Amino acid sequence: TQLLEQSPQFLSIQEGENLTVYCNSSSVFSSLQWYRQEPGEGPVLLVTVVTGGEVKKLKRLTFQFGDARKDSSLHITAAQTGDTGLYLCAGRRYGGSQGNLIFGKGTKLSVKP
Amino acid sequence: DTGVSQDPRHKITKRGQNVTFRCDPISEHNRLYWYRQTLGQGPEFLTYFQNEAQLEKSRLLSDRFSAERPKGSFSTLEIQRTEQGDSAMYLCASSQLNTEAFFGQGTRLTVV
């Protein structure tokens, strides 16, 4: 069983469209991080959310942490071809090993011109 | 600081050979992590160090795998008697305690 479930697994959209990807768990997390990864490269950190209900905006990207700290979402407005990549969420659980940053399987986004 | 650095970027080895990867973390970071990522999957935790102490190892880290961080700075991950199933991207990350982790570009291992 995957501790962090990401959905959808794949998403193919046209440039200019909006999209939302989700990261869900039955466990509570002290923080959640979102990364973007391109083929053959390491994940690049986009944002960290730590407070339940927190919303963070990074240009066209909006990140939200659920009130119960069990889930998060990433919304992209007016997607561009440069947004193409694998979006990963990762978190540290309360009560678990604080060293173990747990990852979801990711959402593979393809933005077509 | 140039971020987390991993060497080599790519490694092709024959089954049964030993390989060693190196990771240089961000200089002020006291935690260093190793992950493995196979195609279509998110990174899977292998082990982490706080300074020179190895504090946790995953069940994925079989006895053929060993990681060290002798002086609390760079780390090495060695795989002995490689198998085809070891083919993957090996990622290193570093952080200051429980703050956000920053990743290197990874080492792509292919076992033929």
GROMACS .gro file of C-alpha atoms in nm:
model
  225
    1THR     CA    1   0.000   0.000   0.000
    2GLN     CA    2   0.136   0.338  -0.105
    3LEU     CA    3   0.142   0.578   0.191
    4LEU     CA    4   0.108   0.883  -0.034
    5GLU     CA    5  -0.133   0.837  -0.324
    6GLN     CA    6  -0.101   1.077  -0.612
    7SER     CA    7  -0.366   1.130  -0.876
    8PRO     CA    8  -0.399   1.132  -1.161
    9GLN     CA    9  -0.101   0.916  -1.252
   10PHE     CA   10  -0.083   1.068  -1.603
   11LEU     CA   11  -0.222   1.395  -1.737
   12SER     CA   12  -0.199   1.528  -2.091
   13ILE     CA   13  -0.338   1.873  -2.160
   14GLN     CA   14  -0.314   2.159  -2.408
   15GLU     CA   15  -0.116   2.474  -2.339
   16GLY     CA   16  -0.332   2.732  -2.163
   17GLU     CA   17  -0.550   2.485  -1.974
   18ASN     CA   18  -0.573   2.465  -1.596
   19LEU     CA   19  -0.510   2.150  -1.396
   20THR     CA   20  -0.504   2.015  -1.043
   21VAL     CA   21  -0.309   1.718  -0.910
   22TYR     CA   22  -0.367   1.557  -0.575
   23CYS     CA   23  -0.165   1.393  -0.300
   24ASN     CA   24  -0.364   1.197  -0.042
   25SER     CA   25  -0.289   0.986   0.262
   26SER     CA   26  -0.458   0.837   0.565
   27SER     CA   27  -0.158   0.947   0.773
   28VAL     CA   28  -0.088   1.288   0.921
   29PHE     CA   29   0.224   1.468   0.802
   30SER     CA   30   0.425   1.734   0.978
   31SER     CA   31   0.515   1.882   0.638
   32LEU     CA   32   0.465   1.812   0.271
   33GLN     CA   33   0.694   1.903  -0.012
   34TRP     CA   34   0.627   1.920  -0.385
   35TYR     CA   35   0.901   1.846  -0.637
   36ARG     CA   36   0.921   1.850  -1.016
   37GLN     CA   37   1.145   1.603  -1.191
   38GLU     CA   38   1.255   1.592  -1.554
   39PRO     CA   39   1.378   1.272  -1.722
   40GLY     CA   40   1.730   1.176  -1.616
   41GLU     CA   41   1.748   1.447  -1.349
   42GLY     CA   42   1.695   1.465  -0.975
   43PRO     CA   43   1.376   1.612  -0.824
   44VAL     CA   44   1.376   1.991  -0.786
   45LEU     CA   45   1.199   2.134  -0.483
   46LEU     CA   46   0.903   2.362  -0.563
   47VAL     CA   47   0.751   2.431  -0.221
   48THR     CA   48   0.713   2.312   0.137
   49VAL     CA   49   0.383   2.340   0.327
   50VAL     CA   50   0.378   2.294   0.703
   51THR     CA   51   0.056   2.444   0.845
   52GLY     CA   52  -0.285   2.278   0.803
   53GLY     CA   53  -0.496   2.481   0.560
   54GLU     CA   54  -0.190   2.664   0.428
   55VAL     CA   55  -0.199   2.797   0.072
   56LYS     CA   56   0.119   2.896  -0.109
   57LYS     CA   57   0.144   3.056  -0.452
   58LEU     CA   58   0.443   3.036  -0.681
   59LYS     CA   59   0.359   3.235  -0.996
   60ARG     CA   60   0.104   3.016  -1.178
   61LEU     CA   61   0.130   2.733  -0.924
   62THR     CA   62  -0.093   2.718  -0.614
   63PHE     CA   63  -0.023   2.465  -0.341
   64GLN     CA   64  -0.263   2.377  -0.062
   65PHE     CA   65  -0.214   2.167   0.252
   66GLY     CA   66  -0.530   2.007   0.390
   67ASP     CA   67  -0.667   2.119   0.724
   68ALA     CA   68  -0.602   1.773   0.871
   69ARG     CA   69  -0.250   1.763   0.720
   70LYS     CA   70  -0.326   1.441   0.536
   71ASP     CA   71  -0.352   1.571   0.183
   72SER     CA   72  -0.230   1.838  -0.053
   73SER     CA   73  -0.306   1.970  -0.398
   74LEU     CA   74  -0.117   2.150  -0.670
   75HIS     CA   75  -0.310   2.371  -0.913
   76ILE     CA   76  -0.148   2.509  -1.228
   77THR     CA   77  -0.313   2.797  -1.409
   78ALA     CA   78  -0.264   2.845  -1.783
   79ALA     CA   79  -0.021   2.557  -1.823
   80GLN     CA   80   0.283   2.604  -2.043
   81THR     CA   81   0.493   2.345  -2.226
   82GLY     CA   82   0.773   2.414  -1.977
   83ASP     CA   83   0.550   2.275  -1.699
   84THR     CA   84   0.589   1.927  -1.848
   85GLY     CA   85   0.744   1.686  -1.599
   86LEU     CA   86   0.688   1.444  -1.314
   87TYR     CA   87   0.531   1.611  -1.009
   88LEU     CA   88   0.612   1.436  -0.682
   89CYS     CA   89   0.476   1.497  -0.335
   90ALA     CA   90   0.679   1.391  -0.032
   91GLY     CA   91   0.616   1.416   0.339
   92ARG     CA   92   0.743   1.351   0.685
   93ARG     CA   93   0.500   1.164   0.909
   94TYR     CA   94   0.416   1.252   1.265
   95GLY     CA   95   0.532   0.978   1.496
   96GLY     CA   96   0.738   0.804   1.232
   97SER     CA   97   1.103   0.833   1.150
   98GLN     CA   98   1.175   1.199   1.101
   99GLY     CA   99   1.454   1.109   0.865
  100ASN     CA  100   1.235   0.921   0.625
  101LEU     CA  101   1.094   1.151   0.360
  102ILE     CA  102   0.819   0.945   0.196
  103PHE     CA  103   0.735   0.996  -0.171
  104GLY     CA  104   0.429   0.932  -0.380
  105LYS     CA  105   0.462   0.775  -0.726
  106GLY     CA  106   0.409   1.106  -0.897
  107THR     CA  107   0.188   1.261  -1.162
  108LYS     CA  108   0.338   1.269  -1.509
  109LEU     CA  109   0.222   1.589  -1.677
  110SER     CA  110   0.250   1.653  -2.048
  111VAL     CA  111   0.158   1.998  -2.179
  112LYS     CA  112   0.118   2.008  -2.556
  113PRO     CA  113   0.159   2.325  -2.761
  114ASP     CA  114   2.741   2.660  -0.289
  115THR     CA  115   2.653   2.464  -0.601
  116GLY     CA  116   2.401   2.230  -0.438
  117VAL     CA  117   2.413   1.854  -0.399
  118SER     CA  118   2.663   1.690  -0.631
  119GLN     CA  119   2.665   1.325  -0.736
  120ASP     CA  120   2.932   1.132  -0.921
  121PRO     CA  121   2.926   0.963  -1.165
  122ARG     CA  122   2.610   1.068  -1.350
  123HIS     CA  123   2.597   0.740  -1.537
  124LYS     CA  124   2.746   0.398  -1.470
  125ILE     CA  125   2.725   0.084  -1.680
  126THR     CA  126   2.856  -0.229  -1.516
  127LYS     CA  127   2.853  -0.602  -1.571
  128ARG     CA  128   2.651  -0.823  -1.342
  129GLY     CA  129   2.859  -0.934  -1.046
  130GLN     CA  130   3.083  -0.629  -1.038
  131ASN     CA  131   3.102  -0.384  -0.749
  132VAL     CA  132   3.016  -0.017  -0.794
  133THR     CA  133   3.058   0.288  -0.572
  134PHE     CA  134   2.877   0.620  -0.597
  135ARG     CA  135   2.969   0.946  -0.429
  136CYS     CA  136   2.751   1.227  -0.298
  137ASP     CA  137   2.865   1.571  -0.182
  138PRO     CA  138   2.584   1.744   0.009
  139ILE     CA  139   2.522   2.115   0.057
  140SER     CA  140   2.799   2.215   0.296
  141GLU     CA  141   2.597   2.329   0.597
  142HIS     CA  142   2.351   2.037   0.581
  143ASN     CA  143   2.391   1.775   0.853
  144ARG     CA  144   2.149   1.519   0.706
  145LEU     CA  145   2.221   1.317   0.397
  146TYR     CA  146   1.978   1.072   0.234
  147TRP     CA  147   2.004   0.802  -0.032
  148TYR     CA  148   1.706   0.705  -0.246
  149ARG     CA  149   1.653   0.467  -0.535
  150GLN     CA  150   1.412   0.539  -0.819
  151THR     CA  151   1.301   0.295  -1.086
  152LEU     CA  152   1.107   0.382  -1.398
  153GLY     CA  153   0.755   0.498  -1.328
  154GLN     CA  154   0.803   0.510  -0.952
  155GLY     CA  155   0.869   0.779  -0.697
  156PRO     CA  156   1.199   0.774  -0.506
  157GLU     CA  157   1.224   0.495  -0.246
  158PHE     CA  158   1.410   0.563   0.075
  159LEU     CA  159   1.729   0.361   0.131
  160THR     CA  160   1.912   0.519   0.424
  161TYR     CA  161   2.002   0.848   0.590
  162PHE     CA  162   2.284   0.995   0.797
  163GLN     CA  163   2.287   1.266   1.055
  164ASN     CA  164   2.643   1.390   1.049
  165GLU     CA  165   2.851   1.069   1.038
  166ALA     CA  166   2.592   0.847   1.207
  167GLN     CA  167   2.375   0.621   0.992
  168LEU     CA  168   2.041   0.654   1.172
  169GLU     CA  169   1.806   0.449   0.957
  170LYS     CA  170   1.823   0.182   0.689
  171SER     CA  171   1.534   0.062   0.475
  172ARG     CA  172   1.459  -0.305   0.419
  173LEU     CA  173   1.545  -0.228   0.056
  174LEU     CA  174   1.908  -0.194   0.162
  175SER     CA  175   2.019  -0.556   0.133
  176ASP     CA  176   2.350  -0.682   0.268
  177ARG     CA  177   2.506  -0.614  -0.074
  178PHE     CA  178   2.453  -0.242  -0.016
  179SER     CA  179   2.663  -0.032   0.218
  180ALA     CA  180   2.670   0.341   0.275
  181GLU     CA  181   2.921   0.549   0.463
  182ARG     CA  182   2.968   0.910   0.563
  183PRO     CA  183   3.301   0.893   0.743
  184LYS     CA  184   3.357   1.259   0.828
  185GLY     CA  185   3.001   1.381   0.819
  186SER     CA  186   3.052   1.548   0.483
  187PHE     CA  187   3.047   1.344   0.161
  188SER     CA  188   2.892   0.997   0.145
  189THR     CA  189   2.950   0.685  -0.062
  190LEU     CA  190   2.705   0.412  -0.156
  191GLU     CA  191   2.859   0.080  -0.259
  192ILE     CA  192   2.677  -0.207  -0.424
  193GLN     CA  193   2.858  -0.539  -0.424
  194ARG     CA  194   2.794  -0.823  -0.670
  195THR     CA  195   2.552  -0.613  -0.874
  196GLU     CA  196   2.237  -0.772  -1.015
  197GLN     CA  197   2.019  -0.660  -1.304
  198GLY     CA  198   1.751  -0.564  -1.055
  199ASP     CA  199   1.987  -0.301  -0.913
  200SER     CA  200   1.950  -0.097  -1.232
  201ALA     CA  201   1.793   0.231  -1.125
  202MET     CA  202   1.856   0.598  -1.059
  203TYR     CA  203   2.032   0.646  -0.725
  204LEU     CA  204   1.951   0.983  -0.574
  205CYS     CA  205   2.122   1.167  -0.291
  206ALA     CA  206   1.964   1.451  -0.096
  207SER     CA  207   2.065   1.668   0.197
  208SER     CA  208   1.888   1.885   0.451
  209GLN     CA  209   1.930   2.060   0.781
  210LEU     CA  210   1.757   1.824   1.026
  211ASN     CA  211   1.386   1.803   0.934
  212THR     CA  212   1.377   2.091   0.691
  213GLU     CA  213   1.327   2.057   0.317
  214ALA     CA  214   1.557   1.818   0.132
  215PHE     CA  215   1.746   1.914  -0.182
  216PHE     CA  216   1.842   1.650  -0.435
  217GLY     CA  217   2.139   1.593  -0.657
  218GLN     CA  218   2.107   1.503  -1.024
  219GLY     CA  219   2.137   1.132  -0.950
  220THR     CA  220   2.351   0.846  -1.072
  221ARG     CA  221   2.193   0.626  -1.336
  222LEU     CA  222   2.312   0.267  -1.292
  223THR     CA  223   2.269   0.010  -1.567
  224VAL     CA  224   2.367  -0.350  -1.491
  225VAL     CA  225   2.416  -0.561  -1.804
   0.00000   0.00000   0.00000
